Amino acid sequence: MSETPQPSRATLLEIYRIANLIQRADDRFIELIKAGQIAPPYYSPRGQEIIPAAVSVNLLPSDYVVTTYRGIHDQLGKGIPLKPFVAEFMGKASGTCKGKGGPMHITHVASGLPVTTGIVGAGLPIANGLAWSSQLRKSGQVTVCNFGDGATNIGAFHEALNLASVWKLPVVFVCQNNGYAEHTKYEEGTSSRTIADRGVAYGMPGVEVDGNDALAMWAAARTAVDRARAGEGPTLLEAKTSRFGGHLLGDDSHYIPRDDMAQAMAADPLPRLRSWLIAQGHATDGALSDMERTNEEVFEEAVRFALDSPFPDESELNKDVYAMESAA
Ligand SMILES: Cc1ncc(C[n+]2csc(CCOP(=O)(O)OP(=O)(O)O)c2C)c(N)n1
Ligand SMILES: [Mg+2]
């Protein structure tokens, strides 16, 4: 674990609680899919939980988070309410988007989650728009924009970083570098040694950080969020992490060397954080077990709520989809 600055004990426990909730959600979604109870396309964030957990404890409820199809960790980190979250994942009428977003487009404006996109790189210019709006309104809100390493080879990434820097937008770009874009290994698709270097090219701090180290991730996020909130402009964080499986559930990940996968899983950041919290005297094993049990119970309640909810009615098909001209 890295050294200073140090988050409070309460913050560390909150990071663990969020990361454990993400893991619980991920395990349960995979179980439900494998049992044939639901059949969504599923892009697991397993291995990447620490990033949103450590970023989100630095955010205010009014701040914005933009994410992608691999986004349940970011949504849970931002504090999306569990029942309508799980219902949206299952495409149910009681979901945050009335079942019309589905697993890849879970949004919830009230939680500060206005955009979840399946288009690689598309979130960045939209995040700039949100940040620009905050800047014009002088609202003090910060926008965190999450995306993968593959997204940094899309034109929109470069245009967005340039404009955010020129206009000193209050945005934190968080590249969750899991080493793969679908089946393509980082080195085979990306020319620069690090993604962080690309931030420097656009005149903003480009920070490489171990996204699996809760303290390092928390400190990097805190600096970037503070900088954005103070009106000093954007930061690009490159959070190094690992994907514990294929691109989506059902992909056997044959293209990832078995040794690499085994090594990543052996360094699972969650048990590492758990043992560290106990060793440092921040929590007892019993207290963490209680926390894990509570996460399991509240998540299970949300699963039951979602399974029992109906799908949207046919009459909902065109509602909230097109901007209709008023008949009056
Ligand atoms: C513009 C665009 N091109 C291609 C795709 C197909 N696609 C979906 S996910 C993905 C890989 C993205 O990798 P990365 O940005 O590293 O994110 P990760 O899946 O690793 O989180 C690709 C190429 C897409 N959705 N959008
Ligand atoms: Mg990736």
Coordinates of C-alpha atoms and ligand atoms in Angstrom, one line a residue:
M1 CA 0.0 0.0 0.0
S2 CA 1.2 3.5 -0.7
E3 CA 1.9 6.2 1.9
T4 CA 0.5 9.8 2.3
P5 CA -2.0 11.4 2.0
Q6 CA -4.2 9.2 4.2
P7 CA -8.0 8.9 4.0
S8 CA -9.9 8.6 7.3
R9 CA -10.9 5.3 8.7
A10 CA -14.5 5.9 7.8
T11 CA -13.5 6.6 4.2
L12 CA -11.5 3.4 4.0
L13 CA -14.4 1.4 5.3
E14 CA -16.7 3.0 2.9
I15 CA -14.3 2.2 0.0
Y16 CA -14.4 -1.5 1.1
R17 CA -18.2 -1.5 1.5
I18 CA -18.7 -0.1 -2.0
A19 CA -16.1 -2.5 -3.5
N20 CA -17.7 -5.5 -1.7
L21 CA -21.2 -4.4 -2.9
I22 CA -20.0 -4.3 -6.5
Q23 CA -18.5 -7.8 -6.1
R24 CA -21.8 -9.0 -4.6
A25 CA -23.8 -7.5 -7.5
D26 CA -21.4 -9.0 -10.1
D27 CA -21.5 -12.5 -8.5
R28 CA -25.3 -12.4 -8.3
F29 CA -25.8 -11.2 -11.8
I30 CA -23.6 -13.9 -13.2
E31 CA -25.4 -16.5 -11.1
L32 CA -28.8 -15.3 -12.4
I33 CA -27.6 -15.4 -16.0
K34 CA -26.0 -18.8 -15.6
A35 CA -29.3 -20.1 -14.0
G36 CA -31.2 -18.9 -17.1
Q37 CA -33.3 -16.5 -15.0
I38 CA -32.3 -13.5 -17.0
A39 CA -30.4 -13.1 -20.3
P40 CA -28.7 -9.8 -20.7
P41 CA -25.4 -9.2 -22.4
Y42 CA -23.1 -8.8 -19.4
Y43 CA -19.7 -7.0 -19.2
S44 CA -18.3 -7.7 -15.8
P45 CA -16.3 -5.1 -13.9
R46 CA -14.7 -7.9 -11.8
G47 CA -11.1 -6.8 -11.0
Q48 CA -11.9 -3.1 -11.4
E49 CA -14.0 -2.5 -8.2
I50 CA -11.5 -0.4 -6.3
I51 CA -11.4 2.3 -8.9
P52 CA -15.0 3.6 -8.6
A53 CA -15.0 2.8 -4.8
A54 CA -12.0 5.1 -4.2
V55 CA -13.1 7.8 -6.7
S56 CA -16.7 8.1 -5.5
V57 CA -15.9 8.7 -1.8
N58 CA -14.3 12.0 -3.1
L59 CA -17.5 13.1 -4.9
L60 CA -20.7 14.9 -3.8
P61 CA -24.2 13.6 -4.6
S62 CA -24.6 16.4 -7.1
D63 CA -21.5 15.5 -9.1
Y64 CA -21.8 13.7 -12.4
V65 CA -20.4 10.3 -13.4
V66 CA -20.4 9.1 -17.0
T67 CA -19.7 5.5 -17.7
T68 CA -20.0 2.7 -20.3
Y69 CA -21.6 -0.7 -20.9
R70 CA -19.0 -2.1 -18.3
G71 CA -20.5 0.3 -15.8
I72 CA -22.3 -1.4 -12.8
H73 CA -19.3 -0.7 -10.6
D74 CA -19.4 3.0 -11.5
Q75 CA -23.2 3.2 -11.0
L76 CA -23.0 1.5 -7.6
G77 CA -20.1 3.7 -6.6
K78 CA -22.2 6.8 -7.3
G79 CA -24.9 5.5 -5.0
I80 CA -27.7 4.5 -7.4
P81 CA -30.7 3.1 -5.5
L82 CA -30.4 -0.7 -5.5
K83 CA -34.0 -1.7 -6.3
P84 CA -34.5 0.3 -9.5
F85 CA -30.9 -0.4 -10.4
V86 CA -31.4 -4.1 -10.5
A87 CA -34.8 -3.7 -12.1
E88 CA -33.2 -1.7 -14.9
F89 CA -30.5 -4.3 -15.4
M90 CA -33.4 -6.8 -15.9
G91 CA -35.3 -4.4 -18.2
K92 CA -38.2 -4.1 -15.8
A93 CA -40.8 -1.3 -15.7
S94 CA -39.7 -0.4 -12.1
G95 CA -36.1 0.3 -13.3
T96 CA -34.4 3.7 -13.3
C97 CA -35.2 4.1 -17.1
K98 CA -38.5 2.2 -16.9
G99 CA -36.8 -0.8 -18.4
K100 CA -35.9 1.0 -21.6
G101 CA -32.2 1.4 -20.9
G102 CA -31.5 -2.2 -20.0
P103 CA -28.2 -3.5 -18.7
M104 CA -25.9 -1.5 -21.0
H105 CA -27.6 1.9 -20.6
I106 CA -28.4 2.2 -16.9
T107 CA -28.8 5.9 -16.1
H108 CA -30.3 7.7 -13.1
V109 CA -30.2 11.5 -13.3
A110 CA -31.1 12.0 -9.6
S111 CA -28.0 10.0 -8.6
G112 CA -25.8 12.0 -10.9
L113 CA -25.6 9.3 -13.6
P114 CA -27.0 11.0 -16.7
V115 CA -25.0 9.1 -19.3
T116 CA -24.1 5.4 -19.8
T117 CA -23.0 4.7 -23.4
G118 CA -22.2 1.6 -25.4
I119 CA -20.4 3.7 -28.0
V120 CA -16.7 3.5 -27.2
G121 CA -15.3 7.0 -26.6
A122 CA -18.6 8.7 -26.9
G123 CA -18.9 9.5 -23.2
L124 CA -16.0 12.0 -23.2
P125 CA -17.5 14.8 -25.3
I126 CA -20.8 14.4 -23.4
A127 CA -18.9 14.7 -20.1
N128 CA -17.4 17.9 -21.4
G129 CA -20.9 19.1 -22.1
L130 CA -22.0 18.3 -18.5
A131 CA -18.8 20.0 -17.1
W132 CA -19.3 23.1 -19.3
S133 CA -22.9 23.4 -18.1
S134 CA -21.6 23.3 -14.5
Q135 CA -19.0 25.8 -15.3
L136 CA -21.5 28.2 -16.9
R137 CA -23.9 27.7 -14.0
K138 CA -21.1 28.1 -11.4
S139 CA -22.6 25.1 -9.6
G140 CA -19.3 23.7 -8.4
Q141 CA -20.1 20.2 -9.7
V142 CA -17.4 17.9 -11.0
T143 CA -17.9 15.4 -13.8
V144 CA -16.0 12.1 -13.7
C145 CA -15.8 10.4 -17.0
N146 CA -15.0 6.6 -17.1
F147 CA -13.8 4.7 -20.1
G148 CA -11.4 2.0 -21.1
D149 CA -7.9 1.9 -22.6
G150 CA -9.4 1.1 -26.1
A151 CA -11.4 4.3 -26.0
T152 CA -8.2 6.4 -25.9
N153 CA -7.6 5.4 -29.6
I154 CA -10.9 7.0 -30.7
G155 CA -10.9 10.5 -32.2
A156 CA -13.5 11.8 -29.6
F157 CA -11.0 11.1 -26.8
H158 CA -8.4 13.4 -28.3
E159 CA -10.9 16.2 -29.2
A160 CA -12.5 16.0 -25.7
L161 CA -9.2 16.2 -23.9
N162 CA -8.1 19.2 -26.0
L163 CA -11.3 21.1 -25.5
A164 CA -11.5 20.3 -21.7
S165 CA -8.0 21.7 -21.3
V166 CA -8.6 24.8 -23.4
W167 CA -11.8 25.6 -21.5
K168 CA -10.4 24.4 -18.1
L169 CA -13.5 22.3 -17.7
P170 CA -14.2 20.7 -14.2
V171 CA -13.8 17.1 -15.4
V172 CA -11.8 14.1 -14.3
F173 CA -11.1 11.6 -17.1
V174 CA -10.7 8.2 -15.6
C175 CA -9.2 5.6 -18.0
Q176 CA -9.8 2.2 -16.5
N177 CA -6.9 0.5 -18.2
N178 CA -7.6 -3.3 -17.9
G179 CA -5.0 -4.1 -20.6
Y180 CA -7.6 -5.2 -23.3
A181 CA -10.0 -3.7 -25.7
E182 CA -12.3 -6.6 -26.5
H183 CA -9.7 -9.3 -27.7
T184 CA -6.9 -6.8 -28.4
K185 CA -4.0 -6.5 -26.0
Y186 CA -2.9 -3.0 -25.1
E187 CA 0.4 -3.2 -26.9
E188 CA -1.2 -4.4 -30.1
G189 CA -3.6 -1.4 -30.4
T190 CA -2.0 1.5 -28.5
S191 CA 1.1 3.2 -29.6
S192 CA 2.0 5.3 -26.5
R193 CA 3.8 3.7 -23.5
T194 CA 1.1 5.0 -21.1
I195 CA -2.3 6.6 -21.5
A196 CA -1.3 9.1 -18.9
D197 CA 1.3 10.5 -21.4
R198 CA -1.6 11.5 -23.6
G199 CA -3.0 13.9 -20.9
V200 CA 0.4 15.6 -20.8
A201 CA 0.1 16.1 -24.6
Y202 CA -3.1 18.1 -24.1
G203 CA -1.7 20.3 -21.3
M204 CA -3.3 18.6 -18.3
P205 CA -1.8 16.4 -15.6
G206 CA -1.6 12.8 -16.8
V207 CA -1.4 10.5 -13.8
E208 CA -0.6 6.8 -13.8
V209 CA -2.0 5.1 -10.7
D210 CA -2.4 1.5 -9.5
G211 CA -6.2 1.3 -9.7
N212 CA -6.1 -1.8 -7.5
D213 CA -4.5 0.1 -4.6
A214 CA -7.2 1.8 -2.6
L215 CA -5.0 4.4 -1.0
A216 CA -3.2 5.3 -4.2
M217 CA -6.4 5.5 -6.2
W218 CA -8.1 7.6 -3.4
A219 CA -5.2 10.1 -3.3
A220 CA -5.0 10.5 -7.1
A221 CA -8.8 11.0 -7.3
R222 CA -8.8 13.4 -4.5
T223 CA -6.2 15.6 -6.1
A224 CA -7.9 15.5 -9.5
V225 CA -11.4 16.2 -8.0
D226 CA -10.1 19.1 -5.9
R227 CA -8.3 20.6 -8.9
A228 CA -11.5 20.4 -11.0
R229 CA -13.7 21.8 -8.3
A230 CA -11.2 24.7 -7.8
G231 CA -11.6 25.7 -11.4
E232 CA -8.1 24.6 -12.3
G233 CA -9.2 22.3 -15.1
P234 CA -9.2 18.6 -16.1
T235 CA -6.9 15.7 -15.2
L236 CA -6.4 12.4 -16.9
L237 CA -6.1 9.5 -14.5
E238 CA -4.8 6.2 -15.9
A239 CA -6.0 3.6 -13.4
K240 CA -4.1 0.4 -14.1
T241 CA -6.2 -2.7 -13.4
S242 CA -7.1 -6.1 -14.7
R243 CA -10.1 -7.8 -16.2
F244 CA -10.8 -11.1 -14.5
G245 CA -12.5 -12.6 -17.5
G246 CA -13.4 -12.2 -21.1
H247 CA -14.8 -9.1 -22.7
L248 CA -18.3 -10.2 -21.9
L249 CA -19.9 -13.2 -20.2
G250 CA -19.6 -16.2 -22.5
D251 CA -16.3 -15.1 -24.0
D252 CA -13.8 -17.8 -22.9
S253 CA -10.9 -15.3 -22.9
H254 CA -8.7 -17.8 -24.7
Y255 CA -6.6 -14.9 -26.0
I256 CA -5.4 -13.9 -22.5
P257 CA -2.3 -15.9 -21.5
R258 CA -3.4 -18.2 -18.6
D259 CA -0.5 -17.1 -16.5
D260 CA -1.4 -13.4 -16.8
M261 CA -5.0 -14.2 -15.8
A262 CA -3.9 -16.3 -12.8
Q263 CA -1.5 -13.6 -11.7
A264 CA -4.2 -10.9 -11.9
M265 CA -6.6 -13.0 -9.9
A266 CA -4.0 -13.9 -7.3
A267 CA -3.5 -10.2 -6.7
D268 CA -7.3 -9.7 -6.3
P269 CA -7.6 -6.2 -4.7
L270 CA -10.6 -7.0 -2.5
P271 CA -9.1 -9.6 -0.2
R272 CA -5.9 -7.5 -0.2
L273 CA -7.8 -4.5 1.1
R274 CA -9.7 -6.6 3.6
S275 CA -6.6 -8.1 5.2
W276 CA -4.9 -4.7 5.2
L277 CA -7.9 -3.0 7.0
I278 CA -7.7 -5.7 9.7
A279 CA -3.9 -5.6 10.0
Q280 CA -4.0 -1.8 10.4
G281 CA -6.6 -2.1 13.1
H282 CA -9.2 -0.2 11.1
A283 CA -11.8 -3.0 11.4
T284 CA -12.2 -6.5 12.8
D285 CA -12.9 -9.6 10.8
G286 CA -16.3 -9.7 12.4
A287 CA -17.2 -6.1 11.6
L288 CA -16.2 -6.7 7.9
S289 CA -18.2 -9.9 7.8
D290 CA -21.3 -8.0 9.2
M291 CA -20.8 -5.4 6.5
E292 CA -20.6 -8.1 3.8
R293 CA -23.7 -9.8 5.1
T294 CA -25.6 -6.5 5.1
N295 CA -24.5 -5.9 1.5
E296 CA -25.7 -9.4 0.6
E297 CA -29.1 -8.9 2.3
V298 CA -29.9 -5.5 0.7
F299 CA -28.8 -6.7 -2.7
E300 CA -30.9 -9.8 -2.4
E301 CA -33.9 -7.7 -1.5
A302 CA -33.3 -5.7 -4.7
V303 CA -33.0 -8.8 -6.8
R304 CA -36.4 -10.1 -5.4
F305 CA -38.0 -6.7 -6.1
A306 CA -36.7 -6.8 -9.7
L307 CA -37.6 -10.4 -10.4
D308 CA -41.1 -9.7 -9.2
S309 CA -41.5 -6.5 -11.3
P310 CA -43.3 -6.6 -14.6
F311 CA -41.7 -5.8 -18.0
P312 CA -42.8 -2.4 -19.4
D313 CA -46.2 -2.3 -21.0
E314 CA -46.5 -2.2 -24.8
S315 CA -48.0 1.3 -24.5
E316 CA -44.6 2.5 -23.2
L317 CA -42.9 1.7 -26.4
N318 CA -42.6 5.2 -27.8
K319 CA -42.8 7.2 -24.6
D320 CA -39.6 8.9 -23.4
V321 CA -37.9 7.8 -26.6
Y322 CA -38.6 10.6 -29.1
A323 CA -39.0 14.3 -28.4
M324 CA -42.7 14.8 -29.4
E325 CA -44.0 18.1 -30.6
S326 CA -46.8 19.2 -28.3
A327 CA -50.2 18.7 -29.8
A328 CA -51.6 21.9 -28.1
Ligands
LIG1 C1 -17.2 3.3 -31.7 C2 -17.2 1.9 -31.3 N1 -16.4 1.0 -31.9 C3 -16.3 -0.3 -31.6 C4 -17.2 -0.8 -30.7 C5 -17.2 -2.3 -30.3 N2 -16.6 -2.4 -29.0 C6 -17.4 -2.6 -27.9 S1 -16.5 -2.6 -26.5 C7 -15.0 -2.5 -27.3 C8 -13.7 -2.5 -26.6 C9 -13.5 -1.3 -25.8 O1 -12.3 -1.5 -24.9 P1 -12.0 -0.5 -23.8 O2 -12.2 0.9 -24.2 O3 -10.6 -0.9 -23.3 O4 -13.0 -0.9 -22.6 P2 -13.2 -2.2 -21.8 O5 -14.3 -3.0 -22.5 O6 -11.9 -2.9 -21.6 O7 -13.8 -1.7 -20.5 C10 -15.2 -2.4 -28.7 C11 -14.2 -2.2 -29.7 C12 -18.1 0.1 -30.1 N3 -19.0 -0.3 -29.1 N4 -18.1 1.4 -30.4
MG2 MG -10.0 -2.2 -21.8

